[in-house]
Coordinates of C-alpha atoms in Angstrom, one line a residue:
Chain Q
M1 CA 73.1 103.4 71.4
V2 CA 71.4 101.8 74.3
E3 CA 73.8 101.2 77.3
A4 CA 73.6 98.0 79.3
K5 CA 74.6 98.2 82.9
I6 CA 74.6 94.4 83.4
R7 CA 76.9 92.1 81.6
L8 CA 76.3 88.4 81.4
Y9 CA 78.5 85.4 80.2
V10 CA 76.4 82.9 78.3
D11 CA 77.5 79.6 76.8
H12 CA 75.6 80.1 73.6
P13 CA 76.3 81.4 70.1
L14 CA 75.8 85.1 69.7
A15 CA 74.8 87.1 66.5
V16 CA 72.4 89.9 65.7
G17 CA 68.9 88.5 65.7
Q18 CA 69.9 85.4 67.8
S19 CA 67.7 84.4 70.7
I20 CA 69.3 83.1 73.8
P21 CA 67.3 81.1 76.3
L22 CA 68.1 81.8 80.0
E23 CA 69.0 79.2 82.5
R24 CA 67.0 79.2 85.7
D25 CA 69.7 80.9 87.9
Q26 CA 70.3 83.5 85.2
A27 CA 66.7 84.4 85.1
H28 CA 66.5 84.5 88.8
Y29 CA 69.5 86.8 88.9
L30 CA 68.3 89.2 86.1
F31 CA 64.7 89.4 86.9
G32 CA 64.6 88.6 90.7
V33 CA 67.8 90.1 92.0
M34 CA 68.5 92.9 89.4
R35 CA 64.8 93.6 88.8
Q36 CA 65.2 93.6 85.0
G37 CA 62.0 93.1 82.8
E38 CA 61.0 92.8 79.2
G39 CA 62.4 95.5 77.1
A40 CA 65.6 95.9 79.3
F41 CA 69.0 95.7 77.6
I42 CA 71.8 93.3 78.8
A43 CA 75.2 93.0 77.5
L44 CA 76.1 89.4 76.6
F45 CA 79.5 87.8 75.7
N46 CA 80.5 84.1 75.2
S47 CA 84.3 84.1 74.9
R48 CA 83.9 83.6 71.1
D49 CA 81.7 86.0 69.2
G50 CA 82.3 89.4 71.1
E51 CA 79.8 91.4 73.0
F52 CA 76.2 92.0 72.0
L53 CA 73.5 94.2 73.3
A54 CA 70.4 91.9 73.8
E55 CA 66.9 92.8 74.7
V56 CA 64.8 90.8 77.2
T57 CA 62.1 89.6 75.1
Q58 CA 60.5 87.1 77.6
A59 CA 60.9 87.2 81.3
G60 CA 59.7 84.5 83.6
K61 CA 60.4 83.1 87.1
R62 CA 62.1 80.0 85.8
G63 CA 63.5 81.2 82.6
G64 CA 63.4 83.8 79.9
T65 CA 64.7 84.9 76.5
L66 CA 67.1 87.5 75.4
T67 CA 67.4 88.6 71.8
C68 CA 70.6 90.1 70.4
R69 CA 70.0 93.5 68.8
E70 CA 73.5 94.7 68.0
K71 CA 77.1 93.9 68.3
S72 CA 78.8 96.2 70.9
R73 CA 82.3 95.0 70.9
D74 CA 84.6 92.7 69.2
L75 CA 86.0 89.8 70.9
Q76 CA 89.3 90.7 72.6
M77 CA 91.2 87.6 73.3
P78 CA 93.8 88.0 76.2
P79 CA 97.4 87.2 75.5
D80 CA 98.5 83.6 75.6
L81 CA 99.3 83.7 79.2
W82 CA 98.6 81.0 81.8
L83 CA 98.5 81.5 85.5
L84 CA 99.7 78.4 87.5
F85 CA 99.3 78.6 91.2
A86 CA 99.2 76.4 94.3
P87 CA 95.8 76.7 96.0
I88 CA 95.9 78.3 99.3
K89 CA 93.1 79.3 101.8
K90 CA 89.7 79.3 100.2
T91 CA 89.3 83.2 100.2
R92 CA 92.8 83.8 98.8
T93 CA 92.3 81.1 96.2
D94 CA 89.1 82.8 95.1
F95 CA 91.0 86.1 94.9
I96 CA 93.8 84.6 92.7
V97 CA 91.2 83.4 90.2
E98 CA 89.3 86.7 90.3
K99 CA 92.4 88.7 89.9
A100 CA 93.8 86.4 87.0
A101 CA 90.5 86.9 85.1
E102 CA 90.6 90.7 85.6
M103 CA 94.3 91.0 84.7
G104 CA 93.8 89.0 81.4
A105 CA 95.2 85.5 81.9
M106 CA 94.0 83.1 79.3
R107 CA 94.0 80.0 81.4
I108 CA 94.2 79.4 85.1
C109 CA 95.6 76.2 86.4
P110 CA 95.7 75.2 90.1
V111 CA 98.8 73.0 90.7
S112 CA 99.5 70.9 93.6
T113 CA 103.2 71.0 94.7
D114 CA 105.2 69.3 97.4
F115 CA 104.3 72.0 100.0
T116 CA 100.7 72.8 98.8
N117 CA 98.3 73.1 101.8
S118 CA 95.2 72.5 100.0
E119 CA 94.8 69.1 98.1
R120 CA 91.4 69.7 96.7
I121 CA 89.7 72.6 94.9
R122 CA 86.1 73.1 93.7
Q123 CA 86.8 73.6 89.9
D124 CA 83.2 74.7 89.3
R125 CA 83.2 77.2 92.1
L126 CA 86.5 78.7 90.8
Q127 CA 85.2 78.7 87.3
A128 CA 82.1 80.7 88.4
H129 CA 84.4 83.3 90.0
A130 CA 86.2 83.7 86.8
V131 CA 82.9 84.2 84.9
E132 CA 81.9 86.8 87.5
A133 CA 85.2 88.6 87.3
A134 CA 85.0 88.7 83.5
E135 CA 81.5 90.0 83.7
Q136 CA 82.6 92.8 86.0
C137 CA 85.8 93.8 84.3
G138 CA 84.3 94.3 80.9
G139 CA 86.2 91.5 79.3
T140 CA 84.8 89.5 76.5
Y141 CA 86.6 86.3 77.4
V142 CA 86.4 84.1 80.4
P143 CA 89.7 82.2 81.3
E144 CA 89.2 78.6 81.7
V145 CA 90.0 77.2 85.2
A146 CA 91.6 73.8 84.8
D147 CA 91.3 70.9 87.3
L148 CA 93.9 70.6 90.0
V149 CA 97.0 68.8 88.6
K150 CA 100.3 67.8 90.2
L151 CA 103.3 70.2 89.3
D152 CA 105.2 67.0 88.5
R153 CA 102.8 65.7 85.9
L154 CA 102.2 69.2 84.4
L155 CA 105.9 69.7 83.7
A156 CA 106.1 66.2 82.3
D157 CA 103.7 67.0 79.6
W158 CA 104.9 70.6 79.1
D159 CA 105.1 72.2 75.7
P160 CA 108.8 73.5 75.7
E161 CA 107.6 76.5 73.5
R162 CA 105.7 77.8 76.5
Q163 CA 108.1 79.9 78.8
I164 CA 107.5 79.7 82.5
M165 CA 108.2 82.6 84.7
F166 CA 108.4 81.4 88.4
C167 CA 108.9 83.5 91.5
D168 CA 111.7 82.4 93.7
E169 CA 114.5 84.0 95.6
A170 CA 116.1 85.1 92.4
L171 CA 118.5 88.1 91.9
V172 CA 117.1 88.9 88.6
G173 CA 114.1 91.3 88.3
A174 CA 111.0 90.0 86.5
A175 CA 111.2 92.8 83.9
E176 CA 114.8 92.1 83.0
V177 CA 113.9 88.4 82.5
L178 CA 111.0 89.2 80.2
G179 CA 112.9 91.6 78.2
A180 CA 115.7 89.2 77.5
V181 CA 113.5 86.1 76.8
K182 CA 110.4 87.5 75.2
G183 CA 108.7 84.5 73.4
G184 CA 105.0 84.3 72.5
K185 CA 103.4 81.7 74.9
W186 CA 104.0 82.1 78.6
A187 CA 102.9 80.7 82.0
I188 CA 103.4 82.3 85.4
L189 CA 104.0 80.0 88.2
I190 CA 103.2 81.1 91.8
G191 CA 104.5 78.6 94.4
P192 CA 102.6 77.8 97.7
E193 CA 103.1 79.7 101.0
G194 CA 105.9 77.3 102.1
G195 CA 107.8 77.8 98.8
F196 CA 108.9 75.1 96.5
S197 CA 110.7 72.0 97.8
D198 CA 114.3 71.6 97.0
A199 CA 113.4 68.9 94.4
E200 CA 111.0 71.2 92.8
R201 CA 113.5 74.1 92.6
K202 CA 116.1 71.9 91.2
R203 CA 113.8 70.7 88.5
L204 CA 112.5 74.2 87.6
H205 CA 116.0 75.7 87.5
A206 CA 117.1 72.9 85.1
L207 CA 114.4 73.6 82.6
P208 CA 115.6 75.7 79.7
Y209 CA 112.2 77.4 79.4
A210 CA 111.7 78.1 83.1
H211 CA 113.0 81.6 84.3
A212 CA 113.3 82.5 88.0
V213 CA 112.5 86.0 88.8
S214 CA 112.5 88.4 91.8
L215 CA 109.4 90.5 92.7
G216 CA 111.1 92.9 95.0
P217 CA 112.8 92.7 98.4
R218 CA 109.8 91.8 100.5
I219 CA 108.2 88.4 100.6
L220 CA 104.8 88.6 98.8
R221 CA 101.8 86.4 99.7
A222 CA 100.8 84.1 96.9
D223 CA 97.8 86.3 96.0
T224 CA 99.9 89.5 95.9
A225 CA 102.5 87.8 93.9
A226 CA 99.9 86.6 91.3
V227 CA 98.8 90.2 90.6
A228 CA 102.2 91.6 90.7
A229 CA 103.6 89.0 88.3
L230 CA 100.7 89.4 85.9
T231 CA 101.2 93.1 86.0
V232 CA 104.8 92.9 85.1
W233 CA 104.1 90.5 82.3
Q234 CA 101.2 92.5 80.9
Q235 CA 103.2 95.6 81.0
Q236 CA 106.0 94.1 79.0
L237 CA 104.6 91.5 76.7
G238 CA 100.9 91.7 77.1
D239 CA 98.0 93.8 76.0
W240 CA 98.4 96.7 78.4
V241 CA 99.2 100.1 76.7
Chain C
M1 CA 123.3 82.4 113.8
V2 CA 120.0 81.5 115.5
E3 CA 117.1 81.7 113.1
A4 CA 113.9 83.1 114.3
K5 CA 110.6 81.8 112.7
I6 CA 108.4 84.5 114.3
R7 CA 108.7 88.1 113.5
L8 CA 107.1 90.8 115.7
Y9 CA 106.7 94.5 115.4
V10 CA 107.2 96.4 118.7
D11 CA 106.9 100.0 119.4
H12 CA 110.0 100.2 121.4
P13 CA 113.7 101.2 120.9
L14 CA 115.9 98.3 119.8
A15 CA 119.6 97.7 120.3
V16 CA 121.9 94.8 121.4
G17 CA 121.4 94.2 125.1
Q18 CA 118.1 96.1 125.3
S19 CA 115.2 94.5 127.1
I20 CA 111.7 94.9 125.7
P21 CA 108.7 94.3 127.9
L22 CA 105.8 92.5 126.1
E23 CA 102.2 93.8 126.1
R24 CA 99.4 91.3 127.3
D25 CA 98.3 90.5 123.8
Q26 CA 101.9 90.0 122.5
A27 CA 102.5 87.6 125.4
H28 CA 99.4 85.7 124.7
Y29 CA 100.3 85.4 121.0
L30 CA 103.9 84.3 121.6
F31 CA 103.6 82.0 124.6
G32 CA 99.9 80.9 124.3
V33 CA 99.2 80.8 120.5
M34 CA 102.8 80.1 119.2
R35 CA 103.8 78.1 122.3
Q36 CA 107.1 79.9 122.6
G37 CA 109.0 79.8 125.9
E38 CA 112.0 81.2 127.7
G39 CA 115.2 80.7 125.5
A40 CA 113.1 81.0 122.3
F41 CA 114.4 83.5 119.7
I42 CA 112.1 86.0 118.0
A43 CA 112.8 88.6 115.3
L44 CA 111.9 92.1 116.4
F45 CA 111.6 95.3 114.3
N46 CA 110.2 98.7 115.1
S47 CA 110.3 100.7 111.8
R48 CA 113.4 102.6 113.0
D49 CA 116.3 100.5 114.3
G50 CA 116.3 97.5 111.9
E51 CA 115.7 93.8 112.8
F52 CA 117.1 92.2 116.0
L53 CA 117.2 88.7 117.2
A54 CA 115.8 88.8 120.7
E55 CA 115.7 85.9 123.3
V56 CA 112.6 85.2 125.5
T57 CA 114.2 86.0 128.9
Q58 CA 111.0 85.9 130.8
A59 CA 107.6 84.4 129.8
G60 CA 104.4 84.8 131.7
K61 CA 100.6 84.7 131.1
R62 CA 100.2 88.4 131.1
G63 CA 103.5 89.6 130.0
G64 CA 107.1 88.8 129.4
T65 CA 110.5 90.2 128.4
L66 CA 112.6 89.8 125.3
T67 CA 116.3 90.7 125.3
C68 CA 118.0 91.7 121.9
R69 CA 121.0 89.6 121.3
E70 CA 122.1 90.6 117.9
K71 CA 121.3 92.8 115.0
S72 CA 120.0 90.6 112.2
R73 CA 119.1 93.2 109.5
D74 CA 119.5 96.9 108.8
L75 CA 116.4 99.1 108.6
Q76 CA 115.1 99.0 104.9
M77 CA 112.9 102.0 104.4
P78 CA 110.4 101.7 101.6
P79 CA 110.6 104.4 98.9
D80 CA 108.6 107.5 99.5
L81 CA 105.4 106.3 98.2
W82 CA 101.9 106.8 99.5
L83 CA 98.9 104.8 98.7
L84 CA 95.7 106.8 98.6
F85 CA 92.5 104.7 98.2
A86 CA 88.7 105.1 98.6
P87 CA 87.6 102.5 101.2
I88 CA 85.4 99.8 99.8
K89 CA 83.9 96.6 101.4
K90 CA 85.5 95.5 104.6
T91 CA 87.4 92.5 103.3
R92 CA 88.7 94.3 100.1
T93 CA 89.8 97.3 102.3
D94 CA 91.7 94.9 104.6
F95 CA 93.3 93.5 101.5
I96 CA 94.4 96.9 100.1
V97 CA 96.1 97.7 103.3
E98 CA 97.8 94.3 103.5
K99 CA 98.9 94.6 99.9
A100 CA 100.3 98.1 100.3
A101 CA 102.4 97.1 103.2
E102 CA 103.7 94.0 101.4
M103 CA 104.4 96.0 98.2
G104 CA 106.3 98.6 100.1
A105 CA 104.2 101.7 100.4
M106 CA 105.4 104.1 103.0
R107 CA 102.0 105.6 104.0
I108 CA 98.5 104.4 103.5
C109 CA 95.8 107.0 103.3
P110 CA 92.1 106.1 103.1
V111 CA 90.4 108.9 101.3
S112 CA 86.7 109.7 101.0
T113 CA 85.5 110.7 97.5
D114 CA 82.1 111.8 96.1
F115 CA 81.4 108.2 95.2
T116 CA 82.8 106.4 98.2
N117 CA 80.7 103.7 99.5
S118 CA 82.0 103.6 102.9
E119 CA 82.2 106.7 105.1
R120 CA 83.9 105.2 108.1
I121 CA 87.0 103.1 108.6
R122 CA 88.5 101.6 111.8
Q123 CA 91.9 103.0 111.5
D124 CA 93.2 100.9 114.5
R125 CA 92.2 97.7 112.8
L126 CA 93.6 98.8 109.5
Q127 CA 97.0 99.7 111.2
A128 CA 97.0 96.2 112.8
H129 CA 96.6 94.6 109.3
A130 CA 99.6 96.7 108.1
V131 CA 101.7 95.5 111.1
E132 CA 100.7 91.9 110.5
A133 CA 101.6 92.2 106.8
A134 CA 104.9 93.7 107.6
E135 CA 105.7 90.9 110.2
Q136 CA 104.8 88.4 107.4
C137 CA 106.6 89.9 104.4
G138 CA 109.9 90.2 106.2
G139 CA 109.9 94.0 106.0
T140 CA 111.5 96.1 108.8
Y141 CA 109.2 99.0 108.3
V142 CA 105.3 99.3 109.0
P143 CA 103.5 101.8 106.8
E144 CA 101.5 104.3 108.8
V145 CA 97.7 104.1 108.1
A146 CA 96.2 107.6 108.3
D147 CA 92.7 108.5 109.2
L148 CA 90.0 108.9 106.7
V149 CA 90.2 112.2 105.1
K150 CA 88.1 113.9 102.3
L151 CA 90.0 113.9 98.9
D152 CA 89.0 117.6 98.6
R153 CA 90.9 118.5 101.8
L154 CA 93.8 116.2 101.0
L155 CA 94.3 118.0 97.7
A156 CA 93.9 121.4 99.3
D157 CA 96.9 120.9 101.4
W158 CA 98.9 118.9 98.9
D159 CA 102.7 119.2 98.7
P160 CA 103.1 120.1 95.0
E161 CA 106.4 118.3 94.9
R162 CA 104.6 114.9 95.5
Q163 CA 103.5 113.6 92.1
I164 CA 100.1 111.7 92.1
M165 CA 99.5 108.8 89.6
F166 CA 95.8 108.2 89.5
C167 CA 94.1 105.5 87.4
D168 CA 91.4 106.8 85.2
E169 CA 90.3 106.1 81.6
A170 CA 93.5 107.4 80.3
L171 CA 95.3 106.4 77.1
V172 CA 98.7 106.5 78.5
G173 CA 100.3 103.5 80.1
A174 CA 101.5 103.8 83.6
A175 CA 104.9 102.9 82.7
E176 CA 105.2 105.5 80.1
V177 CA 104.0 108.2 82.5
L178 CA 106.4 107.2 85.3
G179 CA 109.3 107.1 82.8
A180 CA 108.7 110.6 81.6
V181 CA 107.9 112.3 85.0
K182 CA 110.2 110.5 87.4
G183 CA 110.5 112.7 90.6
G184 CA 111.2 111.4 94.1
K185 CA 108.0 111.6 96.1
W186 CA 104.9 110.0 94.8
A187 CA 101.4 108.9 95.7
I188 CA 99.2 106.5 94.0
L189 CA 95.4 107.4 94.1
I190 CA 92.9 104.5 93.6
G191 CA 89.3 105.7 93.1
P192 CA 86.2 104.0 94.4
E193 CA 84.3 101.4 92.5
G194 CA 81.9 104.0 91.0
G195 CA 85.0 105.9 89.6
F196 CA 85.7 109.7 90.4
S197 CA 83.0 112.2 90.0
D198 CA 83.2 114.6 87.2
A199 CA 84.2 117.4 89.5
E200 CA 86.9 115.3 90.9
R201 CA 88.2 114.2 87.6
K202 CA 88.3 117.8 86.4
R203 CA 90.2 119.0 89.4
L204 CA 92.7 116.0 89.2
H205 CA 93.3 116.5 85.5
A206 CA 94.0 120.3 86.2
L207 CA 96.7 119.5 88.8
P208 CA 100.2 119.8 87.3
Y209 CA 101.5 117.1 89.6
A210 CA 98.7 114.6 89.0
H211 CA 99.0 112.1 86.1
A212 CA 96.2 109.8 84.7
V213 CA 97.4 106.5 83.7
S214 CA 95.8 103.3 82.3
L215 CA 96.2 99.9 83.7
G216 CA 95.2 97.8 80.8
P217 CA 92.1 97.3 78.7
R218 CA 90.0 95.6 81.4
I219 CA 88.4 97.4 84.3
L220 CA 90.3 96.4 87.5
R221 CA 88.7 96.2 90.9
A222 CA 90.2 98.7 93.4
D223 CA 92.1 96.1 95.1
T224 CA 93.6 94.7 92.0
A225 CA 94.3 98.2 90.8
A226 CA 96.1 99.0 94.0
V227 CA 98.4 96.1 93.6
A228 CA 99.0 96.5 89.9
A229 CA 99.8 100.3 90.3
L230 CA 102.2 99.7 93.1
T231 CA 103.9 97.1 91.0
V232 CA 104.4 99.3 88.1
W233 CA 105.7 102.0 90.3
Q234 CA 108.1 99.7 92.2
Q235 CA 109.5 98.3 89.1
Q236 CA 110.1 101.6 87.5
L237 CA 110.9 103.9 90.4
G238 CA 111.0 101.9 93.5
D239 CA 113.1 99.3 95.3
W240 CA 112.5 96.3 93.1
V241 CA 115.4 94.9 91.3

């Protein structure tokens, strides 16, 4: 079987024999930056149909065409896990999105809390980071990055069947909580650097489906806490061996 | 009890009544950047004596003096866990050091492997990152950042009582391996982006104290893998609840 070193997410149906037109920036990346040409093989995935080996059948400066030759991997959906986080500085916010995609979150929701420093995000830029991370990590699914929403509003419309694990000064370890609660649908909520406000903590602690957990004796930065919490969850309830 | 919002690592003995002279850059940071003055309280730690609340007893442009008034926390040593990693791009290398300090590694060893991209590190800069992370995360211990060493040489002098968990295309989950092996002293080895060379993998797999583990079905970047591996270890054998 041919091996493709480049993986590309495309928003297009994929099947053997299917032709996929390339957008201008994809063509620039493949043919300009990566110096691929006609006859080269690229791995394509679209979050729906799995991964396909596609041949470059036409290469131009402003576009091109790939043709799917064979299916190389089935779609592997991540577990039904959302990551909710309060945006922080640009680099660290980018990292959180990248990490969440690598770690196998299904959906990434930036939330604005009482102590959130950053009141705006560039959803399109964050989504592009998630795409790039999925391309890099060999996943066949790109988590959707939602628009920034207030934590208040998010909780008002919350599906009570989705458990929330939130990191707070708790005395109970995350593994213990996950072992006791189980449940299929989950979200991990990472607070802002200043922590949750008293009102938010009170509200969260009162929700029957929200569970405070500890992530060790040191105070983790938000980006570290995101990866650590995703690790604990994936190990215990997710798709890790 | 007075609360100190600023935490500072000092390389000086600490005890109630002890005076600590400040270096020029520390004085600049405390009095210039953070606008502290005489009478302000700062939390000090030195990786040996615990944390002390110290009062600014003299503040100048080029120096100053702090005096320890009371002990605020006992020294909490991290578990005997080393993080070995192949340096990558500057930002991600900085992140790995920061994360290792937050996550409670005792020692951080950059190693150069056959496929390591970066052949030089700035040990002093990385050590400063570890100090800053310890100051931020509330730890009382700063992990030592070692100089870059070749993996070959490191393994030649290895203490066989220190187990190594290395991340490779393994079929066994990290939690399972840690549960089976236990052992007091450990090191986590994170390979470079290009993976280990065949020779390195062969050597590692042949070592009785080295254990290949999987970190899930996606390929994690080195910085993500470092945090994930530290999480699994801390959860199972370390100082997390």
